[in-house]
Short mmCIF file of C-alpha atoms and ligand atoms in Angstrom, two decimals:
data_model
loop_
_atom_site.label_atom_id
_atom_site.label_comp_id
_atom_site.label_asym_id
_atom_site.label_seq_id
_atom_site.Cartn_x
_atom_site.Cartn_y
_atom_site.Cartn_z
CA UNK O 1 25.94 4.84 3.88
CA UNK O 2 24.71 2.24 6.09
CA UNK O 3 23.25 5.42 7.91
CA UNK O 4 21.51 6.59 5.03
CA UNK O 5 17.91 8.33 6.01
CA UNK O 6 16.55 5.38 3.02
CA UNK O 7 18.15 2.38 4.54
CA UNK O 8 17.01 3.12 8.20
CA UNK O 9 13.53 3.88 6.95
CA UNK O 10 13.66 0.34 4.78
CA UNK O 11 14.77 -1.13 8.22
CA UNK O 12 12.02 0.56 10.12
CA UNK O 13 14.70 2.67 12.08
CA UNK O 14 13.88 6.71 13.09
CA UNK O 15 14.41 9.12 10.37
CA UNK O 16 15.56 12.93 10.45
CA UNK O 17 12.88 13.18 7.43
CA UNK O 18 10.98 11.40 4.95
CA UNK O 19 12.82 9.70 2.25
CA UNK O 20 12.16 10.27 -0.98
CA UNK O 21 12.59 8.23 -4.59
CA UNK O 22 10.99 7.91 -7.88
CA UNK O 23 10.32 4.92 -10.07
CA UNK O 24 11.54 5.92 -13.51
CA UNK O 25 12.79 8.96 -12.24
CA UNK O 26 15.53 8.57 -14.65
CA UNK O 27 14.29 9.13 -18.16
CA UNK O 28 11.93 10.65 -20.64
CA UNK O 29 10.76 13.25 -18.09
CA UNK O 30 14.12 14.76 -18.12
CA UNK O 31 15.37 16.89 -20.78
CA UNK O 32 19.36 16.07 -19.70
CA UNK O 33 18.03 12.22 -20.46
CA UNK O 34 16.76 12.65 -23.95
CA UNK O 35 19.99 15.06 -25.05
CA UNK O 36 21.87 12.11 -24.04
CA UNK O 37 20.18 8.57 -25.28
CA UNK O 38 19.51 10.63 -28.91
CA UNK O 39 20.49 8.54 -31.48
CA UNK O 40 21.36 4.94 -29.39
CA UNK O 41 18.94 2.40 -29.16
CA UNK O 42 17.22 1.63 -24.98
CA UNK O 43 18.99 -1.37 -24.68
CA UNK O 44 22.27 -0.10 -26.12
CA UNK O 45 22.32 2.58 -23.30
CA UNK O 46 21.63 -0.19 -20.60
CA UNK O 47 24.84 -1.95 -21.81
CA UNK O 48 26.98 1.29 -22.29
CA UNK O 49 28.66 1.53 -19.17
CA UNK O 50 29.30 5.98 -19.46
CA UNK O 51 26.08 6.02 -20.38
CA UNK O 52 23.95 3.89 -17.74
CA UNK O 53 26.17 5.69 -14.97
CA UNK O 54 25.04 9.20 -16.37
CA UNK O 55 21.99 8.60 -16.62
CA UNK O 56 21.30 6.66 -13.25
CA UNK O 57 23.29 10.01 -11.53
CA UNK O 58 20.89 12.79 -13.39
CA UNK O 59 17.91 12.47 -11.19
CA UNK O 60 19.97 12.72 -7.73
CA UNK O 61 21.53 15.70 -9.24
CA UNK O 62 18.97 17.37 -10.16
CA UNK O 63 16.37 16.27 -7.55
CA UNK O 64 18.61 15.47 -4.46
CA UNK O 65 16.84 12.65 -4.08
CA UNK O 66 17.71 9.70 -0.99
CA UNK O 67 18.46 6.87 -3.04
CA UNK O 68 19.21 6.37 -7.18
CA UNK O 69 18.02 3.63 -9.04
CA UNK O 70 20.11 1.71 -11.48
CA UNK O 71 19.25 2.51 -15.06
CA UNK O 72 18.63 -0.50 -16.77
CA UNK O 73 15.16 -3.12 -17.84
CA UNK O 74 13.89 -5.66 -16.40
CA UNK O 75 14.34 -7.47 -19.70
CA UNK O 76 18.41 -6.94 -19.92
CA UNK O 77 19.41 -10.00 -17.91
CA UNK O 78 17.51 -12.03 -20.33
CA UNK O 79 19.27 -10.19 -23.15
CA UNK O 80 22.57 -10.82 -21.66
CA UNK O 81 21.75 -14.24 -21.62
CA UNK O 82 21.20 -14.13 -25.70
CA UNK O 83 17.37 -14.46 -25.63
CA UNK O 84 16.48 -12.52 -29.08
CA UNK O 85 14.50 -9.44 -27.90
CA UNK O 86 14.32 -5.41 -28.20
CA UNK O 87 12.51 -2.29 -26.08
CA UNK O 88 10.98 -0.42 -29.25
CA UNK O 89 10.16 3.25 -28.40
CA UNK O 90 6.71 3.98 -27.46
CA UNK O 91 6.14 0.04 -27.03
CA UNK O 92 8.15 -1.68 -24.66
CA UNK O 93 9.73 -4.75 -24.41
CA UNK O 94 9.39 -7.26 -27.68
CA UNK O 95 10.29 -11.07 -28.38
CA UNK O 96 11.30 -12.29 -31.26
CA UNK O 97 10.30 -15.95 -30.68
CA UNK O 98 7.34 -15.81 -27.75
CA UNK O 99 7.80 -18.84 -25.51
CA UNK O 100 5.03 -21.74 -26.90
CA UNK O 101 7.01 -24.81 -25.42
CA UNK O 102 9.46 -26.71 -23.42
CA UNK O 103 12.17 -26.47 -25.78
CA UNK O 104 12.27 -23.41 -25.75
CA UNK O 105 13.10 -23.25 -22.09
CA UNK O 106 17.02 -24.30 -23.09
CA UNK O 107 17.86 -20.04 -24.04
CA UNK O 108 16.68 -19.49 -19.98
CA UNK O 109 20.44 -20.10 -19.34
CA UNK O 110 22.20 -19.17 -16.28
CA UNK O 111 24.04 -16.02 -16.13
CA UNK O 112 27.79 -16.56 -16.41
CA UNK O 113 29.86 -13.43 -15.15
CA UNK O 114 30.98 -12.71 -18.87
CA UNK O 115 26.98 -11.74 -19.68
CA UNK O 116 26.92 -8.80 -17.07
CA UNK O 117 31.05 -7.01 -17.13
CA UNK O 118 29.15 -4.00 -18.54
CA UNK O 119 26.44 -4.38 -15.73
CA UNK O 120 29.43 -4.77 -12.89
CA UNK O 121 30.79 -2.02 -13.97
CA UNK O 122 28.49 -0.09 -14.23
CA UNK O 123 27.30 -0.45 -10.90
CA UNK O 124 31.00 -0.47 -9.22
CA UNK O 125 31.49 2.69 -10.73
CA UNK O 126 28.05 4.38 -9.53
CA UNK O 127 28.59 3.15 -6.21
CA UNK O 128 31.93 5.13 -6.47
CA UNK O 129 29.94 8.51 -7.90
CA UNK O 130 26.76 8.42 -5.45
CA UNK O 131 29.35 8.55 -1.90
CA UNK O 132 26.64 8.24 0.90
CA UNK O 133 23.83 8.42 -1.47
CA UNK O 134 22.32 4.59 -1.75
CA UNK O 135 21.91 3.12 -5.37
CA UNK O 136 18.70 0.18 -5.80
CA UNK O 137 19.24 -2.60 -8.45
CA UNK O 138 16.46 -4.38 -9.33
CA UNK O 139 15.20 -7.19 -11.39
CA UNK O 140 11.46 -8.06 -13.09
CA UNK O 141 9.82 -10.80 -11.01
CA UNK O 142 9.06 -14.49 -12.64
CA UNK O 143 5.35 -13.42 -13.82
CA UNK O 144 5.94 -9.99 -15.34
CA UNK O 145 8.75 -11.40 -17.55
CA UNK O 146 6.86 -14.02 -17.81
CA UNK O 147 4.24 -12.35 -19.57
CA UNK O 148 6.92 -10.77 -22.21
CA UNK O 149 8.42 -14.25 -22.85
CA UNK O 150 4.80 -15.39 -23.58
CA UNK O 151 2.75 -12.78 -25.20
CA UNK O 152 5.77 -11.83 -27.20
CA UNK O 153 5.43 -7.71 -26.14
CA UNK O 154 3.06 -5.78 -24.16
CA UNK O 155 -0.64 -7.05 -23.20
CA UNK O 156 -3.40 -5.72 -21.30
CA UNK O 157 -5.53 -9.05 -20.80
CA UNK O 158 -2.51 -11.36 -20.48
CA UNK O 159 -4.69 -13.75 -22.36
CA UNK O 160 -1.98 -16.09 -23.64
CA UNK O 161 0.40 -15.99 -19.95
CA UNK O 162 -2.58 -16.78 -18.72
CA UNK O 163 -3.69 -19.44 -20.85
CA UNK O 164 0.03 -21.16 -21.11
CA UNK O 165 -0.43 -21.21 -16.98
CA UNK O 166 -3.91 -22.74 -16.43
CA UNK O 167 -3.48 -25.34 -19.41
CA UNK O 168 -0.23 -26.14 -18.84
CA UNK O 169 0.97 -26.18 -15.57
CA UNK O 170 4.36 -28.05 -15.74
CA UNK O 171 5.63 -25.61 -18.53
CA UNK O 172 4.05 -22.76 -16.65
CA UNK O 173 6.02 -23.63 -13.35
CA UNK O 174 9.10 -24.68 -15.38
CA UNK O 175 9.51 -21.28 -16.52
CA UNK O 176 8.68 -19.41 -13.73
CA UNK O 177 11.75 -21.48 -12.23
CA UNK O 178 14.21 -20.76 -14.67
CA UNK O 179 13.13 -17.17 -14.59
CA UNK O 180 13.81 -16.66 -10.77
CA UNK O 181 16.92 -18.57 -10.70
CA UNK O 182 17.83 -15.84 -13.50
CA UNK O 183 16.52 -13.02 -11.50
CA UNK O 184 18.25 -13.81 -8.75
CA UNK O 185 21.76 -14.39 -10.21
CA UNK O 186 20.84 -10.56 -11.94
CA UNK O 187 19.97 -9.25 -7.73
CA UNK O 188 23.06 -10.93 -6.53
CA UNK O 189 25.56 -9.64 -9.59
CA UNK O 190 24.41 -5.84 -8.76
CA UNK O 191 24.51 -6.12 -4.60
CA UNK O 192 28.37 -8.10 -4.93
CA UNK O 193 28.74 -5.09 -7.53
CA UNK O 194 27.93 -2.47 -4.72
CA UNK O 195 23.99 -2.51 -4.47
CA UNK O 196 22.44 -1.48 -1.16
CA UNK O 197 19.05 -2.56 -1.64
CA UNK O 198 16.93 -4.33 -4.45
CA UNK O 199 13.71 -4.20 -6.00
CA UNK O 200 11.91 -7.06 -7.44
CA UNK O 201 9.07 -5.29 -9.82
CA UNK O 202 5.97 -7.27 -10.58
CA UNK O 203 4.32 -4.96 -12.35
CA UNK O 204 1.87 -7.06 -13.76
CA UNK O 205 1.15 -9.35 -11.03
CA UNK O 206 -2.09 -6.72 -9.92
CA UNK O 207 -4.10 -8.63 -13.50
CA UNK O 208 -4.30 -11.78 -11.18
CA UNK O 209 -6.78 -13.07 -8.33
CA UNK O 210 -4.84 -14.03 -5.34
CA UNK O 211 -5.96 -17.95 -5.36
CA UNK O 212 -4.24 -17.70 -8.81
CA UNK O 213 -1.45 -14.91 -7.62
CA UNK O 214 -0.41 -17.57 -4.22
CA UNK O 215 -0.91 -20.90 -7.08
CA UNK O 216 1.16 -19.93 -9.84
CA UNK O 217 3.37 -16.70 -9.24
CA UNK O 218 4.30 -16.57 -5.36
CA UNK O 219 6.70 -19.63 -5.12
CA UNK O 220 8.37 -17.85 -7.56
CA UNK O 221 8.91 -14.69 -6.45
CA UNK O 222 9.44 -15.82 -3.14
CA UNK O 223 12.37 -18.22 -4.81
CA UNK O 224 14.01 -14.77 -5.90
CA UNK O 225 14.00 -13.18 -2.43
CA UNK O 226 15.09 -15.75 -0.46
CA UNK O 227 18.04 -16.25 -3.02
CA UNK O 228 19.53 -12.49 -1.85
CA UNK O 229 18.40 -12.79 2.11
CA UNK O 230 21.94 -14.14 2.45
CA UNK O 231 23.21 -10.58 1.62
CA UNK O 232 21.77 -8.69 4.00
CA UNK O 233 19.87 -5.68 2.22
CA UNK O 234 16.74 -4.68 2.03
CA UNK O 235 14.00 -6.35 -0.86
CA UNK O 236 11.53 -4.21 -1.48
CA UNK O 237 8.69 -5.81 -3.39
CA UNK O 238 6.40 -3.85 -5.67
CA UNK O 239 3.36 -4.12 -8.02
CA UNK O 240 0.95 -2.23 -9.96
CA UNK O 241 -3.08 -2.73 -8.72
CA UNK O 242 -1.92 -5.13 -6.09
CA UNK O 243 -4.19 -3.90 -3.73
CA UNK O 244 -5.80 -7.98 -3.15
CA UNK O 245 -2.07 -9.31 -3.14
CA UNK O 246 -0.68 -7.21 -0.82
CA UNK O 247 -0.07 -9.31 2.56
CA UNK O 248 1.25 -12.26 0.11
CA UNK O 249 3.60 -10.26 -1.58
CA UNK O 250 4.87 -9.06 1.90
CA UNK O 251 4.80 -12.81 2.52
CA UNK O 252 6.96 -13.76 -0.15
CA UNK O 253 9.83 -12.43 1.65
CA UNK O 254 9.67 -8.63 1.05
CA UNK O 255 11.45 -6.08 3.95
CA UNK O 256 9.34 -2.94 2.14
CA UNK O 257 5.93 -3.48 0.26
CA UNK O 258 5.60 -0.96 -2.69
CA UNK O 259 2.09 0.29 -3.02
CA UNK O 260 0.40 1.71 -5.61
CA UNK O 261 -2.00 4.85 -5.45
CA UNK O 262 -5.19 2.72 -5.63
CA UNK O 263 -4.59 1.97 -1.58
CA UNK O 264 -4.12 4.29 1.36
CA UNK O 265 -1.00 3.62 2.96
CA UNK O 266 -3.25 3.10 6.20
CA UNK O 267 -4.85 0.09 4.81
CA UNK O 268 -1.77 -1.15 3.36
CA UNK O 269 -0.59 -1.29 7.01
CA UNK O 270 -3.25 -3.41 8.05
CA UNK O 271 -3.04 -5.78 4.63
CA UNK O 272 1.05 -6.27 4.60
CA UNK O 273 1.32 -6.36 8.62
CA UNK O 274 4.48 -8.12 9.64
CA UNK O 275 6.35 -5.56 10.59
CA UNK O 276 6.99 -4.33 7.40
CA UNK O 277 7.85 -1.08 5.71
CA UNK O 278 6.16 0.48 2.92
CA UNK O 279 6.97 2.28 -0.09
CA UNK O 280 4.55 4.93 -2.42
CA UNK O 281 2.42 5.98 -3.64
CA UNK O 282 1.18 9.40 -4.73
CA UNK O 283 -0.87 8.86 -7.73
CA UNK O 284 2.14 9.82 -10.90
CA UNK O 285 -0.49 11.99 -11.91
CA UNK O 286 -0.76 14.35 -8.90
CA UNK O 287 2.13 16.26 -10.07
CA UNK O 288 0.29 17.30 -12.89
CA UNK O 289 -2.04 18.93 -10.37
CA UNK O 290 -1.41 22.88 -9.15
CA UNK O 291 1.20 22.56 -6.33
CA UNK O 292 -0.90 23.38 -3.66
CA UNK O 293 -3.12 20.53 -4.49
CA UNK O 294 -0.15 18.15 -5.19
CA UNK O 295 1.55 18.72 -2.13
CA UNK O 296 -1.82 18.42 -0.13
CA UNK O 297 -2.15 14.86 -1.49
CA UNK O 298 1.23 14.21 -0.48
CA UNK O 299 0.90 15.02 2.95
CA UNK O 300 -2.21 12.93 3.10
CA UNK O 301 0.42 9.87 1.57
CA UNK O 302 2.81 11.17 4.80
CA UNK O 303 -0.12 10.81 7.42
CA UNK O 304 -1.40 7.32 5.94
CA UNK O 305 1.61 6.40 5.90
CA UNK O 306 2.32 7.18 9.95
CA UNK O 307 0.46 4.07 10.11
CA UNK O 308 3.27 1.67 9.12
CA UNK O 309 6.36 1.01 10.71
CA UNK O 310 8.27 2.45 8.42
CA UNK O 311 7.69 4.80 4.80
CA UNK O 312 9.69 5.25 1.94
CA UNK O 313 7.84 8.09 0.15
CA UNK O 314 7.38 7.16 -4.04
CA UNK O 315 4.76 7.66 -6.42
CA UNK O 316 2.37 4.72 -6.93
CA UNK O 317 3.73 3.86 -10.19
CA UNK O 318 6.75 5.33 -12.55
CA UNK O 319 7.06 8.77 -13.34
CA UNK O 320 5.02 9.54 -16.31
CA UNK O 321 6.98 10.78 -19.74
CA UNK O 322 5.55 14.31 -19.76
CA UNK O 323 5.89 15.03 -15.90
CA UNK O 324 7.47 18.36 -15.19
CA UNK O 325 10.64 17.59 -13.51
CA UNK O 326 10.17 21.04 -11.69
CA UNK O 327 6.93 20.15 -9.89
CA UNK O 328 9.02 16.85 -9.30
CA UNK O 329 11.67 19.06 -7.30
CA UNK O 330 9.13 21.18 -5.77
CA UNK O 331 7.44 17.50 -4.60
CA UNK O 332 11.16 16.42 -3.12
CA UNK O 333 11.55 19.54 -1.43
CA UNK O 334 8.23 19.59 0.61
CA UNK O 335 8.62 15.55 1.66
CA UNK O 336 12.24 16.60 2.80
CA UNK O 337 10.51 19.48 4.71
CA UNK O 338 7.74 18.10 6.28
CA UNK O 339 7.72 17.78 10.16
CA UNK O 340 7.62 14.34 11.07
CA UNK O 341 5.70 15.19 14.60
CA UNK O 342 5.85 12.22 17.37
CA UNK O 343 2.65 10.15 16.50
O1 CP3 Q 401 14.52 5.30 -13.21
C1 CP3 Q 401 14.22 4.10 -13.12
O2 CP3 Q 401 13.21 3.72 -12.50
C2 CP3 Q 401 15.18 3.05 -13.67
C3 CP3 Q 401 14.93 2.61 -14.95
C4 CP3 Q 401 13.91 1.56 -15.34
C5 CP3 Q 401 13.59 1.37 -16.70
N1 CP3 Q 401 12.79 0.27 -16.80
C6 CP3 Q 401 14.09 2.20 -17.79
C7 CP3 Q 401 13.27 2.32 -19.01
C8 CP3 Q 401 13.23 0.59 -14.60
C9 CP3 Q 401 13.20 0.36 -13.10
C10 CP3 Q 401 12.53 -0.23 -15.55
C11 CP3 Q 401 11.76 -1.42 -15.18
C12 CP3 Q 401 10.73 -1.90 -16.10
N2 CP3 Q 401 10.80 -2.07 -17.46
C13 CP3 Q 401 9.46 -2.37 -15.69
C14 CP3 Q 401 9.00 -2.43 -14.26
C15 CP3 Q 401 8.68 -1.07 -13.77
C16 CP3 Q 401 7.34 -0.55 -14.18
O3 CP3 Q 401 7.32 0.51 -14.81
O4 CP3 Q 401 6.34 -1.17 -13.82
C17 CP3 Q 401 8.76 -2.79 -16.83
C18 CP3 Q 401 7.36 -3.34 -16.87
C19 CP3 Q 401 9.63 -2.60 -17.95
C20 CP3 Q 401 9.37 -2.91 -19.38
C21 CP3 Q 401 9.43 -1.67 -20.17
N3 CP3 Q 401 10.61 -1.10 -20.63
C22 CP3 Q 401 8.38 -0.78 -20.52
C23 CP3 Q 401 6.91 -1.02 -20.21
C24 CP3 Q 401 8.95 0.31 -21.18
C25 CP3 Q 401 8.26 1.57 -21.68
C26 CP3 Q 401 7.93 1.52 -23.13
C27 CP3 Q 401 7.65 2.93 -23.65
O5 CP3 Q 401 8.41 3.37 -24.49
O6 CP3 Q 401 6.70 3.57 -23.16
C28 CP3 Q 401 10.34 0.09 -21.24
C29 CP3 Q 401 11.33 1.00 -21.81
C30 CP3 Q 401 12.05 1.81 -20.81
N4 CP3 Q 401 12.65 1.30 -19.70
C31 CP3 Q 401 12.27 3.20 -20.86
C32 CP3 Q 401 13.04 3.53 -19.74
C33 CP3 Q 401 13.60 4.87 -19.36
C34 CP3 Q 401 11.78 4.13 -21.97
C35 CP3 Q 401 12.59 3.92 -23.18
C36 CP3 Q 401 13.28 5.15 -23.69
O7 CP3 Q 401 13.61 6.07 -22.91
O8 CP3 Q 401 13.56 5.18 -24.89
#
């Protein structure tokens, strides 16, 4: 396992080929996925033990792809913690009581083992199913659950996480705390479970300038790396139009920088530097394109991607809903393929 073609490339090690993972590549997008999650709620599923297992172990079926990724949210440690909140279809995450004040900081609880037994086993029992095959837990970084605590669901401005943070800096960097001691108790609980590497998604993080992306958010992130280093896997560190944030989010203590498709891997090189490995970042939509086209694009993600010291090959962002998992395969099959000629 330790051998695995994804955790040499995440260490910067040689590679026999390209490896090759998809955000969300569990999910809507697979017809196996909606037979079985008819009928129970998201976050039901993520606490269902037979059915988080199944699900995480359809994609590498079916796409033979190097590494799974837990099936879970970003927002189920804070639901195993008893913070009131749902993932309503079509929406996305929603809190009951957005966070306003101080006092409401008190729910931001620890995680006690009791919270997670379904996420333990879960995880101890994929780790069993996937053999050589590595699995990725994950957790949402301090600012994108942030943004869900405060807004109360989805946002495109991030008007009121944004107005909480500049007017109220205390409460801002109070939260931010609790939420990265909680996100890394939620790392650590999957890689004792049997996690080989982690992710820590800031999704969000791309709405913010850097002066306010190294004031506010870094610390915080960086608070959740550096609690895992101690284990010994790989963090890889990810967010969505991060192009300006890049070398700080390497800097926050990241092994792999995930990229979206707004950046050539190229100059992603030159932005994260240190050594580090990245991770993406065909545009989700290119597999929409004819297949000659697609796979043209991805070779031009291979070649910019030559230029770092390591690649993980990904889309730039989650796997849309109505992506054909075929043209998925048929993407798999020609990154597995492609000769990695000496540079
Ligand atoms: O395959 C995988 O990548 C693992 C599963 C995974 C899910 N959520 C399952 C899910 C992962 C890694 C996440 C993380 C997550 N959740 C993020 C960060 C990743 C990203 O996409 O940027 C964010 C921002 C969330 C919050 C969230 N949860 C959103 C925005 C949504 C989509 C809402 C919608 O319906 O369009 C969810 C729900 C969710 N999480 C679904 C899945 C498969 C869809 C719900 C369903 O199938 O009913």
């Amino acid at each position: 396992m330790n051998d695995s073609v994804f955790l040499r490339a995440c260490r910067g090690e040689s590679v026999s080929h390209l490896p090759v993972w998809f955000m969300r590549q569990a999910g809507r997008s697979l017809p196996e996925y909606r037979k079985l999650r008819e009928g129970v709620p998201m976050l039901e599923s993520c606490f269902r033990p037979d059915l988080a297992v199944e699900i995480t172990l359809q994609p590498v079926r079916r796409y033979g792809v190097d590494a799974a990724i837990f099936f879970s949210d970003i927002v189920v440690p804070l639901k195993a913690i008893g913070v009131d909140l749902d993932i309503v279809p079509g929406t996305g995450p929603v809190v009951a009581e957005p966070i306003r004040s101080g006092g409401q900081l008190a729910q931001l609880r620890d995680i006690e083992p009791a919270d997670v037994d379904p996420i333990v086993e879960s995880v101890k029992s994929l780790v069993g199913e996937l053999g050589a095959t590595p699995l990725i837990g994950f957790a949402g970084a301090p600012f994108t659950l942030a943004s869900y605590l405060i807004e109360g669901g989805p946002s495109k401005d991030h008007r009121l996480t944004k107005q909480l943070m500049y007017s109220n800096p205390e409460l801002w960097h109070a939260l931010l705390s609790r939420l990265a001691a909680i996100g890394g108790q939620f790392l650590r609980v999957q890689i004792e479970a049997g996690a080989s590497a982690i992710q820590l998604f800031d999704s969000w993080a791309g709405n913010l300038s850097l002066a306010d992306y190294d004031t506010y958010v870094k610390p915080h992130s960086a608070a959740v790396l550096a609690s895992v280093a101690d284990l010994g896997v790989p963090r890889i560190h990810f967010g969505v139009g991060t192009g300006e944030l890049l070398q700080s989010m390497g800097d926050a203590g990241a092994d792999v920088v995930g990229v979206d498709w707004r950046v050539s891997l190229d100059v992603a090189a030159k932005r994260v530097g240190g050594g580090r490995v990245l991770q993406g970042n065909l545009d989700p939509t290119a597999v929409f394109a004819p297949t000659d086209v697609m796979t043209a694009k991805a070779a031009e993600v291979i070649e910019a991607g030559r230029a770092a010291p390591g690649h993980i090959f990904n889309l730039g962002h989650g796997v849309l809903p109505a992506t054909d998992p075929d043209a998925l395969a048929r993407l798999v099959d020609f990154v597995h393929g492609y000769e990695l000629s000496p540079s």
